Short mmCIF file of C-alpha atoms and ligand atoms in Angstrom, two decimals:
data_model
loop_
_atom_site.label_atom_id
_atom_site.label_comp_id
_atom_site.label_asym_id
_atom_site.label_seq_id
_atom_site.Cartn_x
_atom_site.Cartn_y
_atom_site.Cartn_z
CA MET A 1 27.54 -128.45 -6.63
CA TYR A 2 26.15 -131.62 -5.03
CA ALA A 3 22.63 -131.17 -6.39
CA GLN A 4 23.76 -131.03 -10.04
CA MET A 5 25.99 -134.16 -9.64
CA ILE A 6 23.10 -136.20 -8.15
CA GLN A 7 20.66 -135.04 -10.86
CA SER A 8 22.75 -136.49 -13.68
CA GLU A 9 22.37 -139.95 -12.13
CA ALA A 10 18.68 -140.28 -12.95
CA SER A 11 16.40 -138.90 -15.63
CA GLN A 12 13.99 -136.26 -14.48
CA ASP A 13 10.83 -138.06 -15.48
CA ASP A 14 11.71 -141.40 -13.86
CA PRO A 15 8.30 -142.26 -12.29
CA GLN A 16 9.89 -144.35 -9.57
CA LYS A 17 12.31 -141.58 -8.54
CA LEU A 18 9.47 -139.02 -8.56
CA ALA A 19 7.26 -141.30 -6.46
CA GLU A 20 10.05 -141.99 -3.95
CA PHE A 21 10.78 -138.25 -3.73
CA GLN A 22 7.12 -137.31 -3.10
CA ALA A 23 6.84 -140.10 -0.49
CA ARG A 24 9.75 -138.51 1.40
CA ILE A 25 8.07 -135.08 1.21
CA ASP A 26 4.75 -136.53 2.42
CA ALA A 27 6.53 -138.30 5.30
CA ASP A 28 8.14 -134.98 6.32
CA ILE A 29 11.63 -136.38 5.71
CA LYS A 30 13.93 -133.47 4.95
CA ILE A 31 15.46 -133.33 1.46
CA GLU A 32 19.22 -132.79 1.71
CA PRO A 33 21.67 -131.48 -0.93
CA ARG A 34 22.97 -134.95 -1.81
CA ASP A 35 19.45 -136.41 -2.30
CA TRP A 36 17.90 -136.86 -5.74
CA MET A 37 15.35 -134.12 -6.44
CA PRO A 38 13.20 -133.09 -9.43
CA GLU A 39 14.85 -130.26 -11.39
CA GLY A 40 11.73 -128.16 -10.82
CA TYR A 41 12.11 -128.51 -7.05
CA ARG A 42 15.73 -127.39 -7.24
CA LYS A 43 14.92 -124.46 -9.55
CA THR A 44 12.00 -123.10 -7.50
CA LEU A 45 14.10 -123.35 -4.34
CA ILE A 46 16.94 -121.40 -5.95
CA ARG A 47 14.35 -118.82 -7.01
CA GLN A 48 12.70 -118.49 -3.59
CA ILE A 49 15.83 -118.74 -1.41
CA GLY A 50 17.76 -116.42 -3.72
CA GLN A 51 15.02 -113.79 -3.61
CA HIS A 52 14.72 -114.24 0.13
CA ALA A 53 18.47 -113.65 0.54
CA HIS A 54 18.34 -110.60 -1.74
CA SER A 55 15.47 -109.24 0.38
CA GLU A 56 17.60 -109.48 3.52
CA ILE A 57 20.48 -107.63 1.87
CA VAL A 58 18.44 -104.92 0.13
CA GLY A 59 16.26 -104.68 3.26
CA GLN A 60 19.25 -103.17 5.11
CA LEU A 61 19.10 -100.03 2.96
CA PRO A 62 15.86 -98.39 4.21
CA GLU A 63 16.96 -98.85 7.84
CA GLY A 64 20.65 -98.12 7.20
CA ASN A 65 19.45 -94.71 6.07
CA TRP A 66 18.55 -93.92 9.71
CA ILE A 67 21.58 -95.28 11.61
CA THR A 68 23.28 -91.87 11.61
CA ARG A 69 19.98 -90.12 12.39
CA ALA A 70 18.75 -92.29 15.28
CA PRO A 71 17.36 -90.06 18.08
CA THR A 72 19.49 -91.60 20.86
CA LEU A 73 22.71 -93.62 21.21
CA GLU A 74 20.63 -96.54 22.49
CA ARG A 75 18.38 -96.48 19.39
CA LYS A 76 21.46 -96.23 17.16
CA MET A 77 22.97 -99.34 18.78
CA ILE A 78 19.69 -101.28 18.47
CA LEU A 79 19.32 -100.34 14.80
CA LEU A 80 22.98 -101.17 14.08
CA ALA A 81 22.48 -104.61 15.64
CA LYS A 82 19.34 -105.23 13.59
CA VAL A 83 20.90 -104.17 10.26
CA GLN A 84 23.91 -106.37 11.06
CA ASP A 85 21.53 -109.30 11.76
CA GLU A 86 19.92 -108.82 8.32
CA ALA A 87 23.34 -109.15 6.63
CA GLY A 88 23.83 -112.41 8.50
CA HIS A 89 20.38 -113.64 7.43
CA GLY A 90 21.34 -112.93 3.83
CA LEU A 91 24.55 -114.95 4.21
CA TYR A 92 22.75 -117.96 5.77
CA LEU A 93 20.30 -117.92 2.87
CA TYR A 94 22.96 -117.53 0.15
CA CYS A 95 24.78 -120.52 1.75
CA ALA A 96 21.52 -122.53 1.64
CA ALA A 97 21.06 -121.59 -2.03
CA GLU A 98 24.66 -122.62 -2.85
CA THR A 99 23.89 -126.21 -1.74
CA LEU A 100 21.55 -126.34 -4.77
CA GLY A 101 24.39 -125.79 -7.20
CA VAL A 102 24.18 -122.04 -7.77
CA SER A 103 27.02 -119.66 -6.88
CA ARG A 104 26.61 -116.59 -4.70
CA ASP A 105 28.24 -114.53 -7.47
CA ASP A 106 25.63 -115.78 -9.95
CA LEU A 107 22.78 -114.87 -7.58
CA THR A 108 24.35 -111.46 -6.93
CA GLU A 109 24.71 -110.82 -10.67
CA GLN A 110 21.01 -111.64 -11.15
CA LEU A 111 20.08 -109.18 -8.36
CA LEU A 112 22.33 -106.40 -9.68
CA SER A 113 21.04 -106.78 -13.24
CA GLY A 114 17.40 -106.74 -12.06
CA LYS A 115 16.84 -110.31 -13.33
CA MET A 116 16.05 -111.58 -9.83
CA LYS A 117 13.58 -110.04 -7.38
CA TYR A 118 13.73 -108.95 -3.79
CA SER A 119 10.71 -108.15 -1.60
CA SER A 120 8.66 -105.25 -2.95
CA ILE A 121 8.42 -103.64 0.50
CA PHE A 122 12.01 -102.44 0.28
CA ASN A 123 11.15 -100.20 -2.65
CA TYR A 124 9.33 -97.81 -0.30
CA PRO A 125 11.19 -94.94 1.42
CA THR A 126 11.76 -94.48 5.15
CA LEU A 127 10.91 -90.79 5.51
CA THR A 128 10.73 -90.39 9.31
CA TRP A 129 12.00 -92.12 12.45
CA ALA A 130 8.52 -93.55 13.00
CA ASP A 131 9.02 -95.41 9.69
CA ILE A 132 11.83 -97.34 11.37
CA GLY A 133 9.32 -98.35 14.03
CA ALA A 134 6.77 -99.32 11.39
CA VAL A 135 9.39 -101.36 9.48
CA GLY A 136 10.27 -103.35 12.60
CA TRP A 137 6.65 -103.74 13.74
CA LEU A 138 4.95 -104.38 10.38
CA VAL A 139 7.66 -105.54 7.93
CA ASP A 140 9.53 -107.78 10.36
CA GLY A 141 6.14 -108.77 11.81
CA ALA A 142 5.03 -109.90 8.34
CA ALA A 143 8.40 -111.55 7.74
CA ILE A 144 8.00 -113.55 10.98
CA MET A 145 4.45 -114.59 9.97
CA ASN A 146 5.86 -115.86 6.68
CA GLN A 147 9.12 -117.33 8.01
CA VAL A 148 7.91 -119.27 11.07
CA PRO A 149 6.11 -121.87 8.88
CA LEU A 150 9.21 -121.96 6.63
CA GLN A 151 11.12 -123.51 9.56
CA ARG A 152 9.24 -126.69 8.56
CA THR A 153 10.01 -126.39 4.84
CA SER A 154 11.03 -129.64 3.15
CA TYR A 155 14.53 -128.57 2.07
CA GLY A 156 16.92 -129.18 4.98
CA PRO A 157 19.39 -126.30 4.57
CA TYR A 158 16.53 -123.76 4.10
CA SER A 159 14.64 -125.09 7.13
CA ARG A 160 17.73 -124.88 9.35
CA ALA A 161 18.53 -121.34 8.16
CA MET A 162 14.93 -120.32 8.98
CA ILE A 163 15.15 -121.69 12.53
CA ARG A 164 18.20 -119.54 13.17
CA ILE A 165 16.74 -116.46 11.46
CA CYS A 166 13.36 -116.60 13.22
CA LYS A 167 15.04 -116.35 16.63
CA GLU A 168 16.51 -112.97 15.64
CA GLU A 169 13.40 -111.69 13.80
CA SER A 170 11.41 -111.69 17.06
CA PHE A 171 13.85 -109.11 18.49
CA HIS A 172 13.51 -107.06 15.28
CA GLN A 173 9.73 -106.92 15.58
CA ARG A 174 9.78 -106.07 19.32
CA GLN A 175 12.21 -103.19 18.92
CA GLY A 176 10.06 -101.75 16.12
CA PHE A 177 6.88 -102.02 18.20
CA ASP A 178 8.72 -100.34 21.10
CA ILE A 179 9.55 -97.36 18.86
CA MET A 180 5.89 -97.15 17.77
CA MET A 181 4.76 -97.30 21.41
CA LYS A 182 7.11 -94.44 22.41
CA MET A 183 5.91 -92.33 19.45
CA ALA A 184 2.20 -93.13 19.80
CA GLN A 185 2.32 -92.30 23.51
CA GLY A 186 4.59 -89.26 22.99
CA THR A 187 3.78 -85.71 21.88
CA GLU A 188 0.94 -84.99 19.46
CA ALA A 189 3.54 -84.48 16.69
CA GLN A 190 5.11 -87.88 17.46
CA ARG A 191 1.69 -89.56 17.48
CA ARG A 192 0.89 -88.02 14.08
CA MET A 193 4.26 -89.27 12.77
CA ALA A 194 3.47 -92.80 13.99
CA GLN A 195 0.01 -92.70 12.35
CA ASP A 196 1.55 -91.43 9.08
CA ALA A 197 4.06 -94.32 9.14
CA LEU A 198 1.23 -96.85 9.66
CA ASN A 199 -0.74 -95.23 6.81
CA ARG A 200 2.19 -95.59 4.38
CA PHE A 201 3.42 -99.04 5.41
CA TRP A 202 0.14 -100.91 5.97
CA TYR A 203 -0.71 -101.97 2.41
CA PRO A 204 2.91 -102.55 1.23
CA SER A 205 3.29 -104.86 4.27
CA LEU A 206 0.19 -106.84 3.18
CA MET A 207 1.81 -107.21 -0.26
CA MET A 208 4.81 -108.99 1.34
CA PHE A 209 2.74 -112.20 1.48
CA GLY A 210 2.56 -112.28 -2.31
CA PRO A 211 -0.38 -111.87 -4.69
CA SER A 212 -3.81 -113.29 -3.89
CA ASP A 213 -4.01 -117.07 -4.04
CA ALA A 214 -5.86 -116.81 -7.35
CA GLU A 215 -2.89 -114.93 -8.83
CA SER A 216 -0.15 -116.98 -7.16
CA VAL A 217 1.97 -118.79 -9.75
CA HIS A 218 3.99 -121.09 -7.50
CA SER A 219 1.73 -121.85 -4.52
CA THR A 220 0.07 -125.07 -5.68
CA GLN A 221 3.28 -126.87 -6.66
CA ASN A 222 5.30 -125.38 -3.79
CA MET A 223 2.71 -126.52 -1.26
CA ALA A 224 2.71 -130.03 -2.77
CA TRP A 225 6.49 -130.04 -2.27
CA LYS A 226 6.07 -128.53 1.24
CA ILE A 227 8.37 -125.67 0.30
CA LYS A 228 5.45 -123.42 1.18
CA MET A 229 3.39 -124.46 4.22
CA ASN A 230 0.51 -121.95 3.88
CA THR A 231 -1.08 -119.98 1.05
CA ASN A 232 -0.39 -116.26 0.62
CA ASP A 233 -3.93 -115.30 1.66
CA GLU A 234 -3.86 -117.53 4.77
CA LEU A 235 -0.73 -115.84 6.10
CA ARG A 236 -1.99 -112.36 5.14
CA GLN A 237 -5.19 -113.01 7.11
CA LYS A 238 -3.20 -114.22 10.14
CA PHE A 239 -1.03 -111.09 9.96
CA VAL A 240 -4.07 -108.77 9.88
CA ASP A 241 -5.76 -110.64 12.75
CA GLN A 242 -2.60 -110.33 14.87
CA THR A 243 -1.70 -106.73 13.96
CA VAL A 244 -5.04 -104.89 14.22
CA PRO A 245 -5.27 -105.37 18.03
CA GLN A 246 -1.66 -104.13 18.31
CA ALA A 247 -2.59 -100.96 16.37
CA GLU A 248 -5.58 -100.47 18.68
CA PHE A 249 -3.29 -100.86 21.72
CA LEU A 250 -1.10 -98.11 20.25
CA GLY A 251 -4.16 -95.90 19.75
CA LEU A 252 -3.47 -95.81 15.98
CA THR A 253 -5.97 -96.37 13.16
CA VAL A 254 -5.41 -98.96 10.44
CA PRO A 255 -5.97 -97.04 7.15
CA ASP A 256 -8.84 -99.27 5.93
CA GLU A 257 -12.47 -98.17 6.33
CA ASN A 258 -13.63 -101.70 5.41
CA LEU A 259 -11.75 -103.27 8.34
CA ALA A 260 -14.30 -105.10 10.52
CA TRP A 261 -14.30 -108.15 12.76
CA ASN A 262 -16.20 -111.02 11.14
CA GLU A 263 -17.49 -113.25 13.94
CA GLU A 264 -18.47 -116.01 11.56
CA LYS A 265 -15.01 -116.13 9.97
CA GLY A 266 -13.27 -115.56 13.30
CA GLY A 267 -11.08 -112.94 11.67
CA TYR A 268 -11.09 -109.43 10.20
CA ASP A 269 -12.56 -108.54 6.85
CA PHE A 270 -10.16 -106.09 5.23
CA SER A 271 -9.44 -104.30 1.94
CA GLU A 272 -7.03 -105.99 -0.44
CA PRO A 273 -3.91 -104.01 -1.37
CA ASP A 274 -3.85 -102.25 -4.75
CA TRP A 275 -2.49 -105.16 -6.81
CA SER A 276 -1.81 -102.92 -9.79
CA GLU A 277 0.61 -100.97 -7.55
CA PHE A 278 2.18 -104.28 -6.42
CA PHE A 279 2.84 -105.49 -9.98
CA ASP A 280 4.03 -102.01 -10.97
CA VAL A 281 6.60 -102.06 -8.15
CA LEU A 282 7.65 -105.58 -9.27
CA LYS A 283 8.18 -104.13 -12.74
CA GLY A 284 10.66 -101.65 -11.27
CA ASN A 285 8.38 -98.61 -10.95
CA GLY A 286 8.28 -98.31 -7.16
CA PRO A 287 9.43 -95.14 -5.34
CA CYS A 288 12.92 -96.53 -4.59
CA ASN A 289 13.62 -99.38 -7.08
CA THR A 290 16.29 -97.43 -8.99
CA GLU A 291 17.93 -96.11 -5.79
CA ARG A 292 18.08 -99.59 -4.24
CA LEU A 293 19.70 -101.25 -7.26
CA GLU A 294 22.11 -98.32 -7.69
CA ALA A 295 23.16 -98.70 -4.03
CA ARG A 296 23.71 -102.46 -4.40
CA ASN A 297 25.65 -102.01 -7.67
CA LYS A 298 27.82 -99.31 -6.07
CA ALA A 299 28.52 -101.56 -3.07
CA TRP A 300 29.52 -104.37 -5.47
CA ASP A 301 31.83 -102.07 -7.47
CA ASP A 302 33.33 -100.42 -4.34
CA GLY A 303 34.02 -103.87 -2.88
CA ALA A 304 35.90 -105.17 -5.95
CA TRP A 305 39.30 -104.40 -4.40
CA VAL A 306 38.47 -106.54 -1.34
CA ARG A 307 37.41 -109.50 -3.49
CA GLU A 308 40.50 -109.12 -5.72
CA GLY A 309 42.80 -108.91 -2.66
CA LEU A 310 41.26 -112.02 -1.07
CA LEU A 311 41.46 -113.97 -4.35
CA ALA A 312 45.11 -112.90 -4.88
CA HIS A 313 45.97 -113.94 -1.31
CA ALA A 314 44.26 -117.32 -1.76
CA GLU A 315 46.09 -117.84 -5.07
CA LYS A 316 49.47 -117.02 -3.44
CA LYS A 317 48.73 -119.45 -0.58
CA ARG A 318 47.76 -122.17 -3.09
CA ALA A 319 50.93 -121.57 -5.14
CA ARG A 320 53.10 -121.70 -2.00
CA LYS A 321 51.40 -124.97 -0.92
CA THR A 322 51.92 -126.54 -4.36
CA ALA A 323 55.59 -125.41 -4.41
CA ALA A 324 56.14 -126.94 -0.95
CA GLU A 325 54.66 -130.35 -1.97
N1 LIG B 401 7.95 -108.89 -3.55
C1 LIG B 401 8.52 -109.26 -4.72
N2 LIG B 401 8.10 -110.30 -5.46
C2 LIG B 401 7.05 -111.00 -4.98
C3 LIG B 401 6.43 -110.72 -3.76
C4 LIG B 401 6.92 -109.59 -3.03
N3 LIG B 401 6.38 -109.20 -1.89
N4 LIG B 401 5.43 -111.61 -3.56
C5 LIG B 401 5.44 -112.43 -4.63
N5 LIG B 401 6.41 -112.06 -5.48
C6 LIG B 401 6.68 -112.66 -6.78
C7 LIG B 401 7.13 -114.09 -6.66
O1 LIG B 401 8.52 -114.18 -6.46
C8 LIG B 401 6.72 -114.63 -8.03
O2 LIG B 401 7.62 -114.13 -9.00
P1 LIG B 401 8.76 -115.06 -9.66
O3 LIG B 401 8.05 -116.23 -10.31
O4 LIG B 401 9.47 -114.17 -10.63
O5 LIG B 401 9.66 -115.52 -8.53
C9 LIG B 401 5.41 -113.90 -8.29
O6 LIG B 401 5.45 -112.71 -7.49
C10 LIG B 401 4.17 -114.72 -7.98
O7 LIG B 401 4.11 -114.92 -6.56
P2 LIG B 401 3.87 -116.37 -5.95
O8 LIG B 401 2.93 -116.28 -4.82
O9 LIG B 401 3.52 -117.34 -7.05
O10 LIG B 401 5.36 -116.70 -5.48
P3 LIG B 401 5.81 -117.57 -4.22
O11 LIG B 401 5.05 -118.85 -4.15
O12 LIG B 401 7.28 -117.63 -4.29
O13 LIG B 401 5.34 -116.70 -2.94
C11 LIG B 401 6.55 -115.43 -1.26
C12 LIG B 401 5.96 -115.43 -2.68
C13 LIG B 401 5.39 -115.57 -0.26
C14 LIG B 401 7.30 -114.14 -1.03
C15 LIG B 401 7.48 -116.65 -1.15
O14 LIG B 401 8.44 -116.56 -2.18
C16 LIG B 401 8.20 -116.73 0.18
O15 LIG B 401 7.63 -117.14 1.17
N6 LIG B 401 9.50 -116.37 0.19
C17 LIG B 401 10.32 -116.52 1.39
C18 LIG B 401 10.16 -115.35 2.32
C19 LIG B 401 10.65 -114.05 1.69
O16 LIG B 401 11.29 -114.00 0.69
N7 LIG B 401 10.31 -112.94 2.35
C20 LIG B 401 10.69 -111.64 1.83
C21 LIG B 401 10.90 -110.70 2.92
S1 LIG B 401 12.34 -111.09 3.84
C22 LIG B 401 12.35 -109.88 4.95
O17 LIG B 401 11.45 -109.12 5.04
C23 LIG B 401 13.53 -109.81 5.85
C24 LIG B 401 13.21 -109.12 7.13
O18 LIG B 401 14.28 -109.40 8.02
C25 LIG B 401 13.11 -107.64 6.98
#
């Protein structure tokens, strides 16, 4: 609750406070929970970190679907470890959000009611084992592209959570690429499965970087506050430039007939995703939106007894401590 206490000490449009705050941002001095910050900075951080945390938690569902179906014990163990990592990433991020004066329960309620977003990519189904490879390779690959710069974000707790998370994301991406390699170099049926997974996950992965810069609502302000270090289109371009050679190495074809190396730009020209599909998925009309929120609501309801037991135990301990004093 630090952030709310500090805010009451100074009015929000105090020019001196705003100038001092921006000078700290420009000097790359981290903003910590007890520092004064503009209300808009606090709010947009709660929005972004909360949605980031929700993405980690909901992101476990598409992969969790394949833990019992993994083709070998080794693959099952790797996938279990990855899904467990994602839960931990969610917890780091909820902890970072709590330093801004919002409770985890409040963020959870906003997720469960559909008021708060999570990454659109998790509203697509994982239909085959090759999809688990494509999720690791493309989705975690895109997440790394987006999260590595976030290690330098201006808000201290978010930056430190990102440093920890990025270390584990690299393993996630490598294990996914390894699955794609095995499939692409396997039987003809496995190669077709890998190509089908690339076809279905390519454009939804490009959407992970957010709408085009022209459509981005938060980029300008969030870059001025160094919450965001690069624009959506910059990171999308970097992701394409890095991933196309990997697809070629696998002997797979990126599903974009406009994909071509542009010598002058020093990068690939590529087709934009279907933004009407993106905004439709954000509105709740993706293939798995309903299923994902139902699963999270069921998990919340099924876990009520654990929360009640823990709260009752804590209450009993508090009562015993008070009685002993
Ligand atoms: N899915 C859902 N919503 C999205 C989105 C996506 N892929 N991309 C953008 N949006 C939303 C934004 O949240 C915003 O809506 P809001 O005002 O209701 O919050 C709106 O679309 C406009 O987008 P902007 O570009 O203006 O928004 P941002 O400046 O916040 O940029 C972002 C979007 C690049 C996703 C940025 O929020 C960000 O970098 N977030 C942190 C990283 C993150 O959340 N990654 C999600 C994946 S995590 C993951 O994959 C885990 C891995 O382990 C599997």
